[in-house]
CSV table of C-alpha atoms in Angstrom, one decimal:
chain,number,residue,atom,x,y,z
A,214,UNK,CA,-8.4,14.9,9.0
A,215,UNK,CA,-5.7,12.8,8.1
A,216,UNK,CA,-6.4,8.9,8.7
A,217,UNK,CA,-2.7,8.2,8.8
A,218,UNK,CA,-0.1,10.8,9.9
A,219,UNK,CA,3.6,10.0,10.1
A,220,UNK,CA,5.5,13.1,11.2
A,221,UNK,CA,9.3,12.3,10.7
A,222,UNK,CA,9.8,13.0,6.9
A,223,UNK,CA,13.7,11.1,7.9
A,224,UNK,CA,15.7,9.5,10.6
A,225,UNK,CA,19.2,8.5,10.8
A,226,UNK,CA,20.1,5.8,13.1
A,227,UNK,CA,23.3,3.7,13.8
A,228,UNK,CA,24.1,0.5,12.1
A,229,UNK,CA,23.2,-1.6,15.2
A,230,UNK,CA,21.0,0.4,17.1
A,231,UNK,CA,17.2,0.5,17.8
A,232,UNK,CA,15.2,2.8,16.2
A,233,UNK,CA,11.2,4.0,16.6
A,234,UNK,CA,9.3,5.4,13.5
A,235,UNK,CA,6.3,7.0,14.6
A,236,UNK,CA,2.8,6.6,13.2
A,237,UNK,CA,-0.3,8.0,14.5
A,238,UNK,CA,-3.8,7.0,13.2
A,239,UNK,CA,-7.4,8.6,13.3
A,240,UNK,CA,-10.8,5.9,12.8
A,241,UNK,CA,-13.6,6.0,14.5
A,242,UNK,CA,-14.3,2.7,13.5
A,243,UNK,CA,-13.9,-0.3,16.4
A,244,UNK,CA,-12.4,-2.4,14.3
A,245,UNK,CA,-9.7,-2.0,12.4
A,246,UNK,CA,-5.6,-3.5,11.4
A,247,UNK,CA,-2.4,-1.4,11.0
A,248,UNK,CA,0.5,-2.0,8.8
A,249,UNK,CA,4.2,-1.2,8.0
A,250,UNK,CA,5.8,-2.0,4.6
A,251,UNK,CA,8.9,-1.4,3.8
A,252,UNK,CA,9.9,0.1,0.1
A,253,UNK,CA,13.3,-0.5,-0.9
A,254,UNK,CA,15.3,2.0,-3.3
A,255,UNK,CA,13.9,-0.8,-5.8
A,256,UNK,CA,10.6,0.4,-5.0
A,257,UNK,CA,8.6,-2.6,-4.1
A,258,UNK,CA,6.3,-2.9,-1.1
A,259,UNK,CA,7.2,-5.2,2.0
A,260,UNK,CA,4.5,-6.1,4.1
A,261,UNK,CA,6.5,-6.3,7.6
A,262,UNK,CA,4.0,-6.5,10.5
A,263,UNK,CA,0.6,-6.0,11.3
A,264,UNK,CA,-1.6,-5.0,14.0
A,265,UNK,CA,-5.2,-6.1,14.8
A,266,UNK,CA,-7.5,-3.3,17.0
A,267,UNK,CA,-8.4,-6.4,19.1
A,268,UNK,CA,-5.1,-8.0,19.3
A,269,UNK,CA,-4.2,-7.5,23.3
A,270,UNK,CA,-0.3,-7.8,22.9
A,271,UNK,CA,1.7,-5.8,20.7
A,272,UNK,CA,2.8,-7.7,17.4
A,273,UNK,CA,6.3,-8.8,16.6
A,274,UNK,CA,8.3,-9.9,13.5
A,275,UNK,CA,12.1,-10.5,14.1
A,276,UNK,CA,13.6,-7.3,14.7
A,277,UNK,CA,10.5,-5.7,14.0
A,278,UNK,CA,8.2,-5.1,17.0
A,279,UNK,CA,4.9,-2.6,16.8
A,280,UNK,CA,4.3,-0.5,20.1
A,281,UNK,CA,0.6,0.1,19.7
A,282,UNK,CA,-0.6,2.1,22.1
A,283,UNK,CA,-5.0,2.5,21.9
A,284,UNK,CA,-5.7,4.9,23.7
A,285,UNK,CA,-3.2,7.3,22.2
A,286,UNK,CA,-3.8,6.3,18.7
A,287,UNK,CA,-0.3,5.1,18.1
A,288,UNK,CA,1.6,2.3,16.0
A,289,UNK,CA,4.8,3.3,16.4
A,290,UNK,CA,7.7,0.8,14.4
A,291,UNK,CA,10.5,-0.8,16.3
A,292,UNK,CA,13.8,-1.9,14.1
A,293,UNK,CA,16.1,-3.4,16.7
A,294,UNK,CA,19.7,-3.6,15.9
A,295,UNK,CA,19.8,-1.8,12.6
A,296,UNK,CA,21.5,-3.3,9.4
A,297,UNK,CA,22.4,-1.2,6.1
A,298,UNK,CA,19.4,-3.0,4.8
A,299,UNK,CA,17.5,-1.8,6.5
A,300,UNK,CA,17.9,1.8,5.1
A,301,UNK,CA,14.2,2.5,3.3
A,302,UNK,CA,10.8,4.4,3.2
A,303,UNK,CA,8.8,3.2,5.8
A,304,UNK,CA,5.2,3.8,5.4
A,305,UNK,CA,2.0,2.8,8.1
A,306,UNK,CA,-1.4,2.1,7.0
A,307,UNK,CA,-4.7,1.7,8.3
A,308,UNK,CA,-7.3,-0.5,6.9
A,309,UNK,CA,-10.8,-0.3,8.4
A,310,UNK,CA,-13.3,-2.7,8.5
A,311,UNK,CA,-16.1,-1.1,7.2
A,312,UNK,CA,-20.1,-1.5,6.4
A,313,UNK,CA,-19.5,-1.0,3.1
A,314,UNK,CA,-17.0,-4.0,2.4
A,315,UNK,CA,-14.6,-1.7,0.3
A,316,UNK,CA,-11.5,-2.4,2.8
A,317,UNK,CA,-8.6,0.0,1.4
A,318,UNK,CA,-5.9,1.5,3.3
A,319,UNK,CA,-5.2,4.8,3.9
A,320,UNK,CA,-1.0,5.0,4.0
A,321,UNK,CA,0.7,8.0,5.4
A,322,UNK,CA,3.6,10.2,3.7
A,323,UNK,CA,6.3,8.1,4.7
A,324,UNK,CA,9.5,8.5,6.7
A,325,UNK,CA,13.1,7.4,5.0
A,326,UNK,CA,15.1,5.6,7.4
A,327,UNK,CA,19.3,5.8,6.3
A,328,UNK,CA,21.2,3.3,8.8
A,329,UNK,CA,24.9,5.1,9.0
A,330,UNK,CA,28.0,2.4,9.2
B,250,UNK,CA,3.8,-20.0,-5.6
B,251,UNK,CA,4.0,-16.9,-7.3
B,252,UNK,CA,2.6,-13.5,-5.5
B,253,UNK,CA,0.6,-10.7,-7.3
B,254,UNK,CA,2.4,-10.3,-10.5
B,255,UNK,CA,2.2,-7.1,-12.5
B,256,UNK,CA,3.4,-6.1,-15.9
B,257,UNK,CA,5.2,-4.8,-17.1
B,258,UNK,CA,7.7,-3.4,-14.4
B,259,UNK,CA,8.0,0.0,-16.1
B,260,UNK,CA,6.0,1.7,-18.9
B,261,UNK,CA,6.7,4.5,-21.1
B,262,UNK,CA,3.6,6.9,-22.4
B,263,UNK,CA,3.6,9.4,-24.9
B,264,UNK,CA,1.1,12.1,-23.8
B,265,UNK,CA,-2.4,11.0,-25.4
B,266,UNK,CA,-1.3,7.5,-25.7
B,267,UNK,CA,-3.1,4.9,-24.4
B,268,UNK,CA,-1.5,2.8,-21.0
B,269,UNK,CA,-2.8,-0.5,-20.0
B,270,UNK,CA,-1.4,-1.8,-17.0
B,271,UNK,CA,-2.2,-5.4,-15.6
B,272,UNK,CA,-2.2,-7.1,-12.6
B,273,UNK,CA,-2.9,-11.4,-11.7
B,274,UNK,CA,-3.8,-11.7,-8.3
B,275,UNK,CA,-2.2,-14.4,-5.9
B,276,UNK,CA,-3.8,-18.0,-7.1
B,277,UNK,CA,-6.5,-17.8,-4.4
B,278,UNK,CA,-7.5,-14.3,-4.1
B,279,UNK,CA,-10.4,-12.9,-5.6
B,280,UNK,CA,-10.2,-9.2,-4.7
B,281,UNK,CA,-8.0,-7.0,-6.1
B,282,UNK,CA,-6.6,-3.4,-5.2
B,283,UNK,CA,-5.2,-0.4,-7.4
B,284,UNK,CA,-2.9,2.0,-6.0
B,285,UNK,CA,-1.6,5.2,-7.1
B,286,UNK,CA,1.9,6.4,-5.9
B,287,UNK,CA,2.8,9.8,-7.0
B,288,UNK,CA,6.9,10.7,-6.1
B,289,UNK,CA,7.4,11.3,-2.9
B,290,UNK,CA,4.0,10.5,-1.8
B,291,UNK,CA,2.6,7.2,0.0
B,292,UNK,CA,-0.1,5.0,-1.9
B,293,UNK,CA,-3.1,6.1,-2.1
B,294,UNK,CA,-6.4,4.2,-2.9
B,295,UNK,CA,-7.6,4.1,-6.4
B,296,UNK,CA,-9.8,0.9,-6.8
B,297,UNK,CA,-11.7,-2.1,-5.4
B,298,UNK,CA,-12.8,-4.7,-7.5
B,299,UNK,CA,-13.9,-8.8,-7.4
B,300,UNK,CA,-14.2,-11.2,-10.6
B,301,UNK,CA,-16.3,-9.1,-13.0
B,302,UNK,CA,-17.4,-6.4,-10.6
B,303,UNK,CA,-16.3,-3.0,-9.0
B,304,UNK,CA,-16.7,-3.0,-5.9
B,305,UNK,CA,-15.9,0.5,-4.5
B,306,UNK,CA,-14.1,2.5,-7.2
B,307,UNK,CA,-13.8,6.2,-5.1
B,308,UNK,CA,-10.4,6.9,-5.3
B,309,UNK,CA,-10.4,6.5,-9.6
B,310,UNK,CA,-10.2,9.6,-11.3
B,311,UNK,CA,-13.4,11.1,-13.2
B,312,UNK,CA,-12.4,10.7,-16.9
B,313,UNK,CA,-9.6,8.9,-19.0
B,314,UNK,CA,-9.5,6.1,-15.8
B,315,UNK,CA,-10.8,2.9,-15.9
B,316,UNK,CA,-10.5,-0.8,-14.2
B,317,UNK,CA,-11.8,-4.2,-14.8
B,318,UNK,CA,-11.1,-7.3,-13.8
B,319,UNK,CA,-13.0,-10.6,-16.0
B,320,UNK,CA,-13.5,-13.6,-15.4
B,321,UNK,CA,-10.7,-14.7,-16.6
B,322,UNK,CA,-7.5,-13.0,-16.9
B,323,UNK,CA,-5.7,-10.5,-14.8
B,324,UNK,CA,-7.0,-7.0,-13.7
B,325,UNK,CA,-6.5,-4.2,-15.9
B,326,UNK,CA,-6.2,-0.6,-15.5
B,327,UNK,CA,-6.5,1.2,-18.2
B,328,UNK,CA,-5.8,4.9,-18.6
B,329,UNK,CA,-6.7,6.5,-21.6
B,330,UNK,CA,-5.1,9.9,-23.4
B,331,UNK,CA,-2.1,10.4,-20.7
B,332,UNK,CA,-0.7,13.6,-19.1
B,333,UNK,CA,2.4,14.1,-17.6
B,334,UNK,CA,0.7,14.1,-14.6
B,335,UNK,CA,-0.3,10.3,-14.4
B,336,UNK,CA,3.5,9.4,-14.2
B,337,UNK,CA,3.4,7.8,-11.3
B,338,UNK,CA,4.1,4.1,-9.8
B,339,UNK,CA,0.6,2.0,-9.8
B,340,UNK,CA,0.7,-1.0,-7.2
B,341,UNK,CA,-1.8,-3.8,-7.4
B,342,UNK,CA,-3.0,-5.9,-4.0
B,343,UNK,CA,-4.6,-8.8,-3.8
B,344,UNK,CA,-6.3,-10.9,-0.7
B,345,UNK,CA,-8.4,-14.0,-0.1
B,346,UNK,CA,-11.3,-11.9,0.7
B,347,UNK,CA,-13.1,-8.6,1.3
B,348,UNK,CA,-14.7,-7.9,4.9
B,349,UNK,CA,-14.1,-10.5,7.0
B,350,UNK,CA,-10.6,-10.4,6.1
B,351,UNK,CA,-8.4,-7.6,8.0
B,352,UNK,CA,-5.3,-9.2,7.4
B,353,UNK,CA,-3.6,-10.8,4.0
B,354,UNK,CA,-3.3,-7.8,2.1
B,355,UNK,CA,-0.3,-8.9,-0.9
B,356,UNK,CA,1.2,-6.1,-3.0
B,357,UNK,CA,2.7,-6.4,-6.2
B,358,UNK,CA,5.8,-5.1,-7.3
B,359,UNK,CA,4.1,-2.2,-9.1
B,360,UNK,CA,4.2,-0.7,-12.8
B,361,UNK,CA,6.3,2.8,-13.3
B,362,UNK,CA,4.5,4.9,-16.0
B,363,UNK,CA,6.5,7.7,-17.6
B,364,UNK,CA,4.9,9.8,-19.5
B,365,UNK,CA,7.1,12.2,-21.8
C-alpha cells in the first residue's frame, strides 16, 4: 500500500482564492510527522509546514494552514489567498519514527497547483 | 548560515561514465539523506547515513550505486557506469539528529544528472 497518496495530479485555482490539496497517509506507527514542500519550476524543495501525530491543533504557517484530520488519515494543505507564486508542485510526506532509527520519508506523486490572474 | 549545499547544480554523464555527486550538510547536522527524483515522480528514499557510517541504505540500488560520507568532508554519492536511466534530480537532506528528531529535515537544492 501506498504510505503517501495524493490523488489530484493538478488544480487550478484563482489568484486570490483559497485552495485545499489533498494528502492522505497510511502508518501504522503512533508516532509519526507530515510535511509539504513546495518545488518551484526551479526545482528546489521548500519545506512549508509540518505536522506532529501528537500535535492537538492543526499547524499553521502564513497562508499555509494543514487540516489534519487522525482519524481519517488526512493532511490536507490550505493556501489562503492565492498569489502567482504560488503556482508549483506540491508534494506531502510522511516520516515515521521508527525502531530502526532510519527516519526517511515516503513523498507522494505530487499535485501541480497553477494560480490563474 | 549556509543550508545543505550540493554540487554541482546540474551534471552531465556520458553513458558508462563515472558521476560523483556531493552534498555538505547544514553546520550542525550529522545525518544525511539521499534522494532520487525521477521526472514527474516525487522523491523517493535512497540513503541514510551519519559521519563514517550507513545507517539504513534500502532504497540504493544493487550495483553501480554507492554513498559515503567521512569524517571529514561532504557526503558523496557516487554512481558508477551510467544509464540513461539514472537521469534523474538527486536531493540531499540533512538534520541535527536521527530518531528523536521528527522535525528539522533541510533539503538541498539538488544535482540534475543527464545522461546522454
Amino acid at each position: 500500500a501506498q504510505k503517501i497518496t495524493q490523488t489530484q495530479p493538478g488544480m487550478f485555482v484563482q489568484e486570490k482564492e483559497a485552495v485545499t490539496l489533498d494528502c492522505t497517509y497510511d502508518t501504522s506507527d503512533p508516532s509519526y510527522g507530515l510535511f509539504w514542500y513546495k518545488q518551484p519550476s526551479s526545482g528546489e524543495m521548500i519545506f512549508l509546514i509540518y505536522q506532529g501525530s501528537y500535535d492537538q491543533q492543526n499547524a499553521t504557517e502564513g497562508r499555509y494552514s494543514l487540516n489534519f484530520q487522525k482519524a481519517r488519515k488526512s493532511a490536507n494543505l490550505v493556501i489562503s489567498a492565492s498569489q502567482l507564486g504560488d503556482s508549483a508542485m506540491y508534494f506531502c510526506a510522511m516520516r515515521e519514527a521508527d525502531q530502526t532509527g532510519a527516519n526517511n520519508l515516503f513523498f507522494g506523486t505530487g499535485t501541480r497547483l497553477t494560480v490563474i490572474p | 548560515n549556509a543550508g545543505v549545499m550540493q554540487n554541482p547544480r546540474h551534471l552531465v554523464r556520458r553513458r558508462g561514465q563515472e558521476a560523483r555527486l556531493r552534498c555538505s550538510p547544514m553546520k550542525g547536522h550529522s545525518h544525511v539523506y539521499w534522494y532520487r527524483q525521477l521526472p514527474e515522480e516525487g522523491l523517493k528514499f535512497m540513503v541514510y547515513l551519519q559521519k563514517e557510517n550507513i545507517i539504513d541504505e534500502s532504497g540504493m540500488p544493487k550495483e553501480r550505486f554507492s554513498a559515503e560520507f567521512p569524517k571529514e568532508g561532504p557526503s558523496i554519492l557516487r554512481i558508477q557506469q551510467v544509464v540513461r536511466g539514472d537521469s534523474a534530480a538527486y536531493f540531499c537532506a540533512s538534520s541535527p539528529s536521527g530518531r528523536t528528531q521528527i522535525y528539522g529535515y533541510t533539503f538541498g537544492s539538488g544535482t540534475r544528472l543527464t545522461v546522454v
